[in-house]
Coordinates of C-alpha atoms and ligand atoms in Angstrom, one line a residue:
M854 CA -9.5 32.6 -14.0
S855 CA -11.5 30.0 -12.2
D856 CA -10.8 27.7 -9.3
F857 CA -8.5 30.1 -7.6
K858 CA -10.6 30.8 -4.5
D859 CA -9.2 28.0 -2.4
K860 CA -5.6 29.2 -2.9
V861 CA -3.3 30.9 -0.4
I862 CA -0.4 33.0 -1.3
Y863 CA 2.9 33.4 0.6
Q864 CA 5.0 36.5 0.2
I865 CA 8.8 36.4 0.2
Y866 CA 11.1 39.3 0.7
P867 CA 14.2 37.6 -0.7
R868 CA 16.7 39.8 0.9
S869 CA 15.5 38.6 4.4
F870 CA 14.3 35.1 3.8
K871 CA 17.3 32.8 3.6
D872 CA 20.9 33.4 2.8
S873 CA 22.5 30.5 0.9
N874 CA 25.9 32.0 0.1
Q875 CA 26.6 33.5 3.4
D876 CA 27.0 37.2 2.4
G877 CA 24.3 38.3 4.9
I878 CA 21.7 38.9 2.2
G879 CA 19.0 36.3 1.3
D880 CA 18.9 34.9 -2.2
L881 CA 17.0 32.7 -4.6
K882 CA 18.9 29.5 -3.7
G883 CA 17.9 30.3 -0.1
I884 CA 14.3 30.1 -1.2
I885 CA 14.9 26.8 -2.9
Q886 CA 16.3 25.4 0.4
Q887 CA 13.1 26.3 2.2
L888 CA 10.6 25.0 -0.3
D889 CA 9.8 21.9 1.8
Y890 CA 8.9 24.3 4.7
L891 CA 6.5 26.1 2.4
Q892 CA 5.1 22.9 1.1
E893 CA 4.5 21.7 4.7
L894 CA 2.7 25.0 5.5
G895 CA 0.4 24.2 2.5
I896 CA 0.6 27.4 0.4
D897 CA -0.1 27.4 -3.3
Y898 CA 1.8 30.4 -4.7
I899 CA 4.9 32.4 -3.7
W900 CA 5.0 36.0 -4.6
I901 CA 8.6 37.1 -4.5
T902 CA 9.3 40.9 -4.3
P903 CA 11.7 42.2 -7.0
F904 CA 15.1 40.6 -7.5
F905 CA 15.9 42.1 -10.8
V906 CA 19.0 44.2 -11.6
S907 CA 18.7 47.3 -9.4
P908 CA 20.8 49.8 -7.5
Q909 CA 18.8 48.7 -4.5
R910 CA 17.9 52.2 -3.4
D911 CA 14.4 51.0 -2.6
N912 CA 15.4 47.3 -2.2
G913 CA 14.6 46.3 -5.8
Y914 CA 11.6 48.5 -6.4
D915 CA 14.0 50.6 -8.4
I916 CA 14.6 48.4 -11.5
A917 CA 17.4 49.0 -13.9
D918 CA 16.9 45.9 -16.0
Y919 CA 13.6 44.0 -16.1
F920 CA 15.1 41.0 -17.9
N921 CA 18.0 40.1 -15.6
I922 CA 18.5 39.0 -12.1
D923 CA 20.6 41.0 -9.7
P924 CA 23.7 39.0 -8.9
L925 CA 23.0 39.9 -5.2
F926 CA 20.1 37.3 -5.4
G927 CA 21.6 34.8 -7.8
S928 CA 21.3 33.9 -11.4
M929 CA 18.8 33.0 -14.1
K930 CA 19.7 29.3 -13.5
D931 CA 18.8 29.7 -9.9
L932 CA 15.4 31.1 -10.8
E933 CA 14.8 28.3 -13.4
Q934 CA 15.6 25.8 -10.7
L935 CA 13.3 27.5 -8.2
I936 CA 10.4 27.6 -10.7
D937 CA 11.0 23.9 -11.4
E938 CA 11.4 22.7 -7.8
A939 CA 8.4 24.8 -6.7
D940 CA 6.3 23.3 -9.6
Q941 CA 7.2 19.8 -8.3
R942 CA 5.6 20.8 -5.1
N943 CA 2.5 22.3 -6.8
I944 CA 3.7 25.8 -5.9
G945 CA 3.5 28.5 -8.5
I946 CA 5.9 31.5 -8.6
M947 CA 4.5 35.0 -8.9
L948 CA 6.8 37.9 -9.8
D949 CA 6.6 41.5 -8.8
M950 CA 6.2 43.9 -11.8
V951 CA 7.2 47.4 -11.0
F952 CA 5.7 49.2 -14.0
N953 CA 4.8 52.7 -12.6
H954 CA 8.5 53.7 -12.6
T955 CA 12.0 52.5 -13.3
S956 CA 15.3 53.3 -11.6
T957 CA 17.1 56.3 -13.0
K958 CA 19.8 53.8 -13.8
H959 CA 17.6 52.1 -16.3
D960 CA 18.9 52.4 -19.9
W961 CA 15.8 54.3 -21.0
F962 CA 16.3 56.9 -18.4
K963 CA 20.0 57.2 -19.1
R964 CA 19.2 57.8 -22.8
A965 CA 16.6 60.4 -21.8
L966 CA 19.3 62.2 -19.8
N967 CA 21.5 62.0 -22.8
G968 CA 19.0 64.2 -24.6
E969 CA 17.3 61.5 -26.7
K970 CA 13.8 62.8 -27.2
E971 CA 12.4 59.4 -27.9
Y972 CA 13.4 58.2 -24.4
Q973 CA 12.4 61.4 -22.7
D974 CA 8.9 60.5 -23.9
Y975 CA 9.2 57.3 -21.9
Y976 CA 9.0 59.4 -18.7
I977 CA 7.2 62.5 -17.6
F978 CA 9.5 65.4 -18.3
K979 CA 8.3 69.0 -18.1
E980 CA 10.1 72.2 -19.1
G981 CA 10.2 74.9 -16.4
S982 CA 12.3 77.2 -14.4
K983 CA 14.6 75.6 -11.9
D984 CA 12.9 77.5 -9.0
T985 CA 9.4 76.2 -9.4
P986 CA 8.5 72.5 -9.9
P987 CA 5.7 72.0 -12.5
T988 CA 3.2 71.1 -9.8
N989 CA 3.0 71.0 -6.0
W990 CA 2.8 67.2 -5.9
E991 CA 4.6 65.5 -3.1
S992 CA 6.7 62.3 -3.3
K993 CA 5.4 59.5 -1.2
F994 CA 8.8 59.2 0.4
G995 CA 8.8 62.9 1.3
G996 CA 9.7 66.2 -0.5
S997 CA 8.7 67.3 -3.9
A998 CA 7.7 64.7 -6.5
W999 CA 9.7 66.6 -9.2
E1000 CA 13.5 66.7 -9.8
Y1001 CA 15.2 69.3 -11.9
V1002 CA 17.8 68.2 -14.5
P1003 CA 19.9 71.3 -15.1
H1004 CA 21.5 70.3 -18.4
L1005 CA 18.1 69.6 -19.9
G1006 CA 16.3 72.5 -18.3
K1007 CA 13.5 70.0 -17.5
W1008 CA 11.9 68.4 -14.5
Y1009 CA 11.0 64.7 -14.2
L1010 CA 8.2 63.2 -12.1
H1011 CA 9.0 60.7 -9.3
L1012 CA 6.1 59.8 -7.1
F1013 CA 8.5 57.7 -5.0
D1014 CA 12.3 58.2 -4.5
V1015 CA 14.2 60.6 -6.7
T1016 CA 15.8 57.6 -8.3
Q1017 CA 12.4 56.1 -9.3
A1018 CA 11.3 58.0 -12.3
D1019 CA 7.6 57.6 -13.3
L1020 CA 7.0 56.1 -16.7
N1021 CA 4.7 57.7 -19.3
W1022 CA 2.0 55.2 -20.0
N1023 CA 0.4 57.5 -22.5
N1024 CA 3.3 56.5 -24.8
K1025 CA 2.3 53.3 -26.5
C1026 CA 6.0 52.3 -26.9
V1027 CA 6.2 52.2 -23.1
R1028 CA 3.1 50.0 -22.8
D1029 CA 4.5 47.7 -25.5
A1030 CA 7.9 47.5 -23.9
L1031 CA 6.3 46.5 -20.6
K1032 CA 4.3 43.8 -22.3
Q1033 CA 7.6 42.2 -23.4
V1034 CA 8.7 42.0 -19.8
I1035 CA 5.6 40.0 -18.9
L1036 CA 5.9 37.7 -22.0
F1037 CA 9.5 37.0 -21.2
W1038 CA 8.8 35.9 -17.6
K1039 CA 5.6 34.0 -18.6
S1040 CA 7.7 32.0 -21.0
K1041 CA 9.9 30.9 -18.2
G1042 CA 7.0 29.3 -16.4
I1043 CA 5.9 32.1 -14.0
K1044 CA 2.4 31.5 -12.8
G1045 CA 1.3 34.9 -11.7
F1046 CA 2.2 38.6 -11.3
R1047 CA 1.8 41.2 -8.6
F1048 CA 1.7 44.7 -10.0
D1049 CA 3.3 47.4 -7.9
V1050 CA 1.2 50.5 -7.4
I1051 CA -0.5 49.8 -10.7
N1052 CA -3.4 52.3 -10.1
L1053 CA -0.9 55.2 -10.3
I1054 CA 0.1 54.5 -13.9
S1055 CA -2.3 56.8 -15.7
K1056 CA -1.6 60.5 -15.0
P1057 CA -4.0 63.2 -16.1
E1058 CA -3.6 64.8 -19.5
V1059 CA -2.8 68.2 -17.9
L1060 CA -0.7 68.2 -14.7
E1061 CA -2.0 70.8 -12.2
D1062 CA -1.4 71.9 -8.7
D1063 CA -3.5 70.1 -6.1
M1064 CA -5.2 72.8 -4.0
L1065 CA -6.5 70.2 -1.5
G1066 CA -3.6 67.9 -0.9
D1067 CA -0.4 66.3 -2.1
G1068 CA -1.6 65.4 -5.6
R1069 CA -2.7 61.9 -5.1
R1070 CA -6.3 62.5 -5.8
L1071 CA -5.3 63.7 -9.3
Y1072 CA -3.3 60.7 -10.4
T1073 CA -4.7 57.8 -8.4
D1074 CA -7.0 55.5 -10.4
G1075 CA -6.3 57.9 -13.3
P1076 CA -8.3 58.5 -16.5
N1077 CA -7.0 55.5 -18.6
V1078 CA -6.0 53.0 -16.0
H1079 CA -8.7 50.5 -16.7
E1080 CA -8.1 50.7 -20.5
Y1081 CA -4.3 50.3 -20.0
L1082 CA -4.7 47.3 -17.7
K1083 CA -7.1 45.6 -20.1
E1084 CA -4.7 46.1 -22.9
L1085 CA -1.8 44.8 -20.9
V1086 CA -3.7 41.6 -19.9
K1087 CA -5.1 40.9 -23.3
D1088 CA -1.8 41.5 -25.2
T1089 CA 0.2 39.2 -22.9
G1090 CA -2.5 36.5 -22.5
I1091 CA -2.4 36.5 -18.7
E1092 CA -6.1 36.3 -18.1
D1093 CA -5.8 32.9 -16.6
L1094 CA -2.8 33.5 -14.4
M1095 CA -3.0 34.7 -10.8
T1096 CA -2.7 38.5 -10.9
V1097 CA -3.0 41.0 -8.1
G1098 CA -2.7 44.7 -8.3
E1099 CA -1.4 46.8 -5.5
M1100 CA -3.8 49.8 -5.3
S1101 CA -2.7 52.8 -3.5
S1102 CA -5.3 55.1 -1.9
T1103 CA -7.9 53.6 -4.2
T1104 CA -11.8 53.3 -4.1
L1105 CA -14.1 50.4 -3.8
E1106 CA -15.7 51.3 -7.1
N1107 CA -12.4 51.1 -8.9
C1108 CA -11.4 47.8 -7.2
I1109 CA -14.6 46.2 -8.3
R1110 CA -13.7 47.1 -11.9
Y1111 CA -10.1 46.0 -11.5
S1112 CA -11.1 42.6 -10.1
K1113 CA -14.5 41.7 -11.6
P1114 CA -13.9 38.7 -13.9
E1115 CA -16.0 40.1 -16.7
E1116 CA -13.7 43.1 -17.0
K1117 CA -10.7 40.9 -17.6
E1118 CA -8.3 43.1 -15.7
L1119 CA -6.9 41.4 -12.6
T1120 CA -7.8 38.5 -10.4
M1121 CA -7.8 40.6 -7.2
C1122 CA -6.6 43.8 -5.5
F1123 CA -4.8 44.9 -2.4
N1124 CA -6.1 48.0 -0.8
F1125 CA -4.7 49.6 2.4
H1126 CA -7.6 51.4 4.0
H1127 CA -7.8 49.0 6.9
L1128 CA -4.2 49.6 7.7
K1129 CA -4.5 53.3 8.4
V1130 CA -6.7 53.0 11.5
D1131 CA -3.7 53.8 13.7
Y1132 CA -2.7 56.9 11.7
L1133 CA -3.6 60.1 13.6
N1134 CA -5.9 62.1 11.3
G1135 CA -4.7 60.0 8.4
D1136 CA -1.0 60.9 8.9
K1137 CA 1.2 57.9 8.8
W1138 CA 3.9 59.7 10.8
E1139 CA 1.6 60.4 13.8
V1140 CA 0.9 57.4 15.9
T1141 CA -2.3 56.6 17.8
K1142 CA -4.0 53.5 19.2
P1143 CA -5.8 51.4 16.5
D1144 CA -9.4 52.3 16.1
I1145 CA -11.0 48.8 16.1
P1146 CA -14.6 49.9 15.3
T1147 CA -13.3 51.8 12.2
L1148 CA -11.1 48.8 11.2
K1149 CA -14.3 46.6 11.4
K1150 CA -16.3 49.0 9.3
I1151 CA -13.7 49.2 6.6
L1152 CA -13.3 45.5 6.3
M1153 CA -17.1 45.1 6.3
D1154 CA -17.7 47.7 3.6
W1155 CA -15.0 46.2 1.4
Q1156 CA -16.3 42.6 1.9
M1157 CA -19.9 43.5 1.3
G1158 CA -19.1 45.9 -1.6
M1159 CA -16.9 43.5 -3.4
Q1160 CA -19.4 40.6 -2.9
K1161 CA -22.3 42.6 -4.2
E1162 CA -20.6 43.4 -7.5
N1163 CA -18.6 40.2 -7.8
G1164 CA -15.2 41.7 -7.2
W1165 CA -12.4 39.9 -5.3
N1166 CA -10.2 41.1 -2.5
A1167 CA -6.7 40.1 -1.5
V1168 CA -7.0 39.8 2.3
F1169 CA -4.0 40.5 4.4
W1170 CA -2.5 42.2 7.4
C1171 CA 1.2 42.1 6.6
N1172 CA 3.6 42.8 3.8
H1173 CA 7.1 44.2 3.4
D1174 CA 5.8 47.8 3.8
Q1175 CA 3.7 47.2 7.0
P1176 CA 4.6 46.9 10.6
R1177 CA 4.0 43.4 12.0
V1178 CA 0.4 42.8 12.8
V1179 CA 0.8 41.1 16.2
S1180 CA 2.6 44.2 17.5
R1181 CA 0.1 46.5 15.9
F1182 CA -3.4 45.1 16.4
G1183 CA -2.6 42.3 18.9
D1184 CA -0.5 42.1 22.0
D1185 CA 3.0 40.8 21.2
K1186 CA 3.9 40.2 24.9
R1187 CA 1.2 38.8 27.2
Y1188 CA -1.1 37.5 24.5
W1189 CA 1.4 37.0 21.8
K1190 CA 0.3 33.5 20.7
E1191 CA -3.4 34.1 21.2
S1192 CA -3.5 37.4 19.4
A1193 CA -1.4 36.1 16.5
K1194 CA -3.8 33.2 16.0
M1195 CA -6.9 35.4 16.4
L1196 CA -5.6 37.9 13.8
A1197 CA -4.8 35.0 11.4
T1198 CA -8.3 33.6 11.7
S1199 CA -10.0 36.9 11.3
I1200 CA -8.4 37.4 7.9
H1201 CA -8.1 33.9 6.5
L1202 CA -11.8 33.0 6.8
L1203 CA -13.0 36.1 4.9
R1204 CA -14.2 36.1 1.4
G1205 CA -11.0 36.7 -0.6
T1206 CA -7.5 35.3 -1.2
P1207 CA -5.4 35.3 2.0
Y1208 CA -1.7 36.4 1.8
I1209 CA 0.8 35.4 4.4
Y1210 CA 3.9 37.5 4.7
Q1211 CA 7.1 35.6 5.7
G1212 CA 7.4 35.2 9.4
E1213 CA 3.7 36.1 10.0
E1214 CA 3.1 32.4 10.4
L1215 CA 5.6 32.4 13.3
G1216 CA 4.1 35.5 15.0
M1217 CA 7.2 37.6 14.2
T1218 CA 7.0 41.0 15.9
N1219 CA 8.1 44.5 15.2
A1220 CA 11.9 45.2 15.4
Y1221 CA 11.9 47.7 18.2
F1222 CA 15.0 49.4 16.9
D1223 CA 16.1 52.3 19.1
S1224 CA 18.7 54.1 17.1
I1225 CA 18.6 55.6 13.6
E1226 CA 21.7 53.6 12.6
Q1227 CA 19.7 50.4 12.8
Y1228 CA 17.4 51.5 10.0
R1229 CA 17.9 50.7 6.3
D1230 CA 14.7 51.7 4.6
V1231 CA 14.8 54.8 2.3
E1232 CA 11.4 56.0 3.4
S1233 CA 12.2 55.7 7.1
L1234 CA 15.5 57.5 6.7
N1235 CA 13.9 60.3 4.7
Y1236 CA 11.0 60.7 7.2
Y1237 CA 13.4 60.7 10.2
E1238 CA 15.1 63.8 8.7
I1239 CA 11.7 65.4 7.9
M1240 CA 10.4 64.8 11.4
I1241 CA 13.5 66.3 13.0
K1242 CA 13.2 69.3 10.7
Q1243 CA 9.6 69.7 11.7
G1244 CA 10.8 70.1 15.3
K1245 CA 10.3 66.6 16.8
S1246 CA 13.0 65.4 19.2
K1247 CA 15.2 62.4 18.2
E1248 CA 13.3 60.3 20.8
E1249 CA 9.9 61.2 19.4
A1250 CA 11.0 60.5 15.8
L1251 CA 12.5 57.2 16.8
E1252 CA 9.3 56.2 18.7
I1253 CA 7.3 56.9 15.6
L1254 CA 9.7 54.9 13.4
A1255 CA 9.5 52.0 15.9
A1256 CA 5.8 51.8 15.2
R1257 CA 5.7 52.7 11.5
S1258 CA 9.0 51.8 9.8
R1259 CA 8.8 49.4 6.9
D1260 CA 12.0 47.8 8.4
N1261 CA 9.7 46.2 11.0
A1262 CA 8.8 43.8 8.4
R1263 CA 12.2 43.4 6.8
T1264 CA 14.2 41.8 9.6
P1265 CA 15.5 38.3 8.8
M1266 CA 13.3 35.3 9.0
L1267 CA 13.7 33.4 12.2
W1268 CA 14.5 29.9 11.2
S1269 CA 16.1 28.7 14.4
N1270 CA 17.6 30.0 17.6
E1271 CA 21.2 29.7 16.3
R1272 CA 23.4 32.8 15.9
Y1273 CA 21.8 34.9 13.1
A1274 CA 18.6 32.9 13.5
G1275 CA 19.6 30.2 11.0
F1276 CA 19.1 32.9 8.3
S1277 CA 22.8 33.3 7.6
E1278 CA 26.2 32.5 9.1
K1279 CA 27.3 36.0 8.5
E1280 CA 26.0 39.2 10.1
P1281 CA 22.8 40.1 8.2
W1282 CA 22.3 43.3 6.3
I1283 CA 19.8 44.4 8.9
L1284 CA 19.7 43.6 12.6
I1285 CA 17.9 40.6 14.0
P1286 CA 15.8 42.1 16.8
S1287 CA 14.7 39.5 19.3
M1288 CA 14.9 35.8 19.2
E1289 CA 13.7 34.8 22.6
G1290 CA 11.4 31.8 23.2
D1291 CA 9.9 29.8 20.4
K1292 CA 9.5 32.6 17.9
N1293 CA 11.4 30.5 15.3
A1294 CA 10.4 28.0 12.7
L1295 CA 12.3 25.0 14.0
A1296 CA 10.7 25.2 17.5
Q1297 CA 7.2 25.9 16.1
K1298 CA 7.3 23.0 13.7
E1299 CA 7.8 20.7 16.6
D1300 CA 5.0 22.2 18.7
S1301 CA 1.5 21.2 17.6
N1302 CA 0.1 24.1 19.5
S1303 CA 2.3 26.7 17.7
I1304 CA 1.2 29.6 15.5
F1305 CA 2.8 27.8 12.6
H1306 CA 0.6 24.8 13.0
Y1307 CA -2.4 27.1 13.5
Y1308 CA -1.7 28.7 10.1
K1309 CA -1.4 25.2 8.6
K1310 CA -4.9 24.4 9.9
L1311 CA -6.4 27.6 8.4
I1312 CA -4.9 26.9 5.0
H1313 CA -6.1 23.4 5.1
L1314 CA -9.6 24.5 6.1
R1315 CA -9.8 26.8 3.0
K1316 CA -9.0 23.8 0.8
T1317 CA -11.4 21.4 2.5
K1318 CA -14.4 23.6 3.2
E1319 CA -16.1 25.0 0.2
V1320 CA -18.0 27.5 2.3
I1321 CA -14.7 29.2 3.1
A1322 CA -13.4 29.4 -0.5
E1323 CA -16.7 30.0 -2.2
G1324 CA -19.3 31.0 0.4
R1325 CA -21.1 34.3 0.8
I1326 CA -20.5 36.5 3.8
D1327 CA -22.5 38.7 6.2
F1328 CA -21.6 40.3 9.6
M1329 CA -22.7 39.7 13.1
Y1330 CA -22.4 41.3 16.6
L1331 CA -22.4 44.8 14.9
S1332 CA -23.1 46.5 18.2
Q1333 CA -20.0 45.0 19.9
P1334 CA -17.2 47.5 19.1
E1335 CA -14.3 45.2 19.8
V1336 CA -15.7 42.0 18.3
F1337 CA -15.3 41.3 14.6
A1338 CA -17.7 38.5 13.7
Y1339 CA -19.0 37.1 10.5
R1340 CA -20.9 34.2 8.9
R1341 CA -19.9 32.5 5.8
Y1342 CA -22.6 30.4 4.1
T1343 CA -23.6 28.4 1.1
D1344 CA -27.0 26.7 0.5
Q1345 CA -25.6 23.7 2.4
D1346 CA -23.1 24.9 4.9
Q1347 CA -22.4 27.6 7.4
I1348 CA -19.6 28.7 9.6
I1349 CA -19.5 31.5 12.2
V1350 CA -16.2 33.3 13.0
I1351 CA -16.0 35.4 16.2
N1352 CA -12.9 37.4 17.1
N1353 CA -12.2 39.4 20.2
F1354 CA -9.9 42.3 19.3
S1355 CA -9.4 43.3 22.9
H1356 CA -7.5 42.6 26.1
D1357 CA -10.8 42.2 27.9
K1358 CA -13.2 39.4 28.5
I1359 CA -16.4 40.0 26.6
Q1360 CA -19.7 38.3 27.2
L1361 CA -22.0 37.8 24.2
D1362 CA -25.5 36.6 23.8
C1363 CA -25.6 33.7 21.4
E1364 CA -27.0 35.3 18.3
F1365 CA -27.4 31.9 16.7
D1366 CA -28.8 28.6 17.8
C1367 CA -25.6 27.5 19.6
K1368 CA -26.8 23.9 20.0
R1369 CA -26.8 23.4 16.2
Y1370 CA -23.2 24.4 15.9
Q1371 CA -19.9 22.7 16.8
L1372 CA -16.6 24.3 17.4
L1373 CA -14.2 23.9 14.5
L1374 CA -11.3 25.9 15.6
S1375 CA -10.1 28.2 18.5
N1376 CA -7.0 29.6 20.1
Y1377 CA -7.9 28.6 23.6
T1378 CA -8.5 25.1 24.9
L1379 CA -11.1 25.9 27.5
H1380 CA -14.3 27.5 26.4
Q1381 CA -16.8 29.2 28.5
Q1382 CA -20.2 28.9 27.0
K1383 CA -23.4 28.5 29.0
E1384 CA -27.1 29.3 28.9
G1385 CA -27.0 31.0 25.6
K1386 CA -24.0 33.1 26.4
I1387 CA -20.5 33.1 25.0
L1388 CA -17.7 34.4 27.3
L1389 CA -14.8 35.5 25.1
Q1390 CA -11.3 35.4 26.6
P1391 CA -8.8 38.2 25.6
Y1392 CA -8.1 37.9 21.9
E1393 CA -10.1 34.8 21.7
T1394 CA -11.2 33.5 18.3
L1395 CA -14.0 30.9 17.9
V1396 CA -15.0 29.3 14.6
Y1397 CA -18.2 27.3 14.7
E1398 CA -19.6 25.1 12.0
R1399 CA -23.3 24.2 11.6
R1400 CA -23.8 20.5 12.3
Ligands
LIG2540 C1 5.0 49.7 -3.3 C2 6.0 48.7 -2.8 O1 5.3 47.7 -2.0 C3 7.0 49.5 -2.0 O2 7.9 48.6 -1.2 C4 7.7 50.4 -2.9 O3 8.6 51.2 -2.1 C5 6.8 51.3 -3.7 N1 5.7 50.5 -4.2 C6 7.5 51.9 -4.9 O4 7.8 50.9 -5.8

C-alpha cells in the first residue's frame, strides 16, 4: 500500500454517533446524515465499530452473523448507501473484523454445543473435570477464561466475555471461513479493515498454566500469528487496502513485522503501552496520576523503533475502550481548550497515521457517572462486582470506574445544545453527561478558535506538508520531564513540535536557531519568546517550521 501516509482516520461508535430513527440508539442512516460534517473536518476514512448481527453483550464485539447487519443499526441498503455517499466525498469505509472470537449465539457455536464435532473444532474445547478449568488463564473481563459445558463434559476458552468464544485458528476451515467474510465486504466496496485483537488468534499448541501471570504472555503474538495474517491477506487480496491491527499487550518487534510493507501483513498497528501510564503497578483498576516521563519514553521508543525498521504506527489517544484524553492527560476544566489542542498536536504530527475518535475533535470529556446504574459496559459492570468482592467500598469502586470505564468514551456525540444533544429525540441508551458551554459540534463549527477548527488545521497540515506525512523523526528536550518535543525532517524541510504536558509555565533554552524558524501553529495567541528562551504557557503547544 503506497500513498497512505497523508491520510487521517475517524472512528465511529455507531451506537453513540447519531440516531436517525429516534429509538435512542445511533445507526447507519445517522452516519449518512453526518457525512458533510466529516467531510468538512477533512478525514479520509471512517472506521466503524461492529454493527453486524449480535446479542450486543459487548456492544457488537460478540458477532452472531458476520454477513448481516443488526437491525438495531439499519439494513444492508443503508450500508450500501453509506459506502456510496462516503465515496462521493472521497471517504473510504473501514469495517471492524472480530476474528479472535464469535458470540456463543453464532451458528458455529450452537452446532458445537449440539455435539457436532466438526464445529467443536472451530473453537477451543478441552475435556476436563468440572471442578478445574484446563488452565489458570484469566478472562480480560474478569474471572476464569474457561467455561464448563456440563452436557458435553468440556470447557471452552473465552479470553473476553463468557459469550465470546475464542476461535481455533489452527483449523484451516476457520481461517477459510473468515476469508469469506472479508471477500464479502470487500466486494461491497469496503476500503479497509480494522482487525480486533488480532495478535491473540494463535494459541500455543499445548495449553498450560501461566505460573507468572494471567496467561497473556502465552497466547499474545502466538506461534503462528504472522503466518496466519499473511495467509489471510494474500488469499483475500487486501494488500492494497487500509488495514490496521489492534495489538493487545504486544511488542515492538512483533509490530514491526505486522506493519513492515515487505511482510505483506498489515498497513499499521495499534498498541496500548502509552495508555497504561496511569495504571498503578500496571493494574488498570488502580488509579494513579499519569507518569508523563514514562509516556514520553514509550512514545519515543515506538516512534524510533518503528522508523528504524520501516514499520508504521497508528497514532492515537482515544477509542471506544479508553477514557477521554482531555480528562486523562489534560485538564478538562481550567485548560480544557488548550490541553485538548495540545494533545491533538502532540499525536497528529508524529510519524504514523492519526486516528480521531468521535467527539475528540470537540474536546469531549469523561462522563463522570456517579452511580453504578448509569454504566452499561460489560467490563465495567464485571469489575465493579470484582472490586466490591475484593473489599473496596462502593465509593472507591465508583471513583475507579469514573476514571477507567470504557463508557467514558461511549456517551452520545454532542451535536448541539438541544435536549439529548441533537443525538436523538428520544432518551439515549446511555446518559449524556454534561453539555455545558461550547462542547458541541454546532457551536464549534461557528467558532474559528474552536477545538474542531484546530483539528481541521492539523488534518490539513498533514495533507499539505510532506514533512509531516513522510518525514523522519527525532526527539528534543529530553531532559525536560513534562515537555514532549520532536523534530520532523526531510532533506528540504523541517518542523519542530513542542508540547507542554503540565499546568506549569516552563522556560526552555532555544535548542535550535529560533531566528530561522517561523511559528506554524499554536494554541495560544500571545507567545513569550525572547533572547534565545521560549516560555511555555500551561499546556502550550508550539509548531515551528524552518523558513
Ligand atoms: C477490543 C475491542 O476494542 C473491545 O471493545 C472489545 O471488547 C474486545 N476487543 C473484545 O472483542
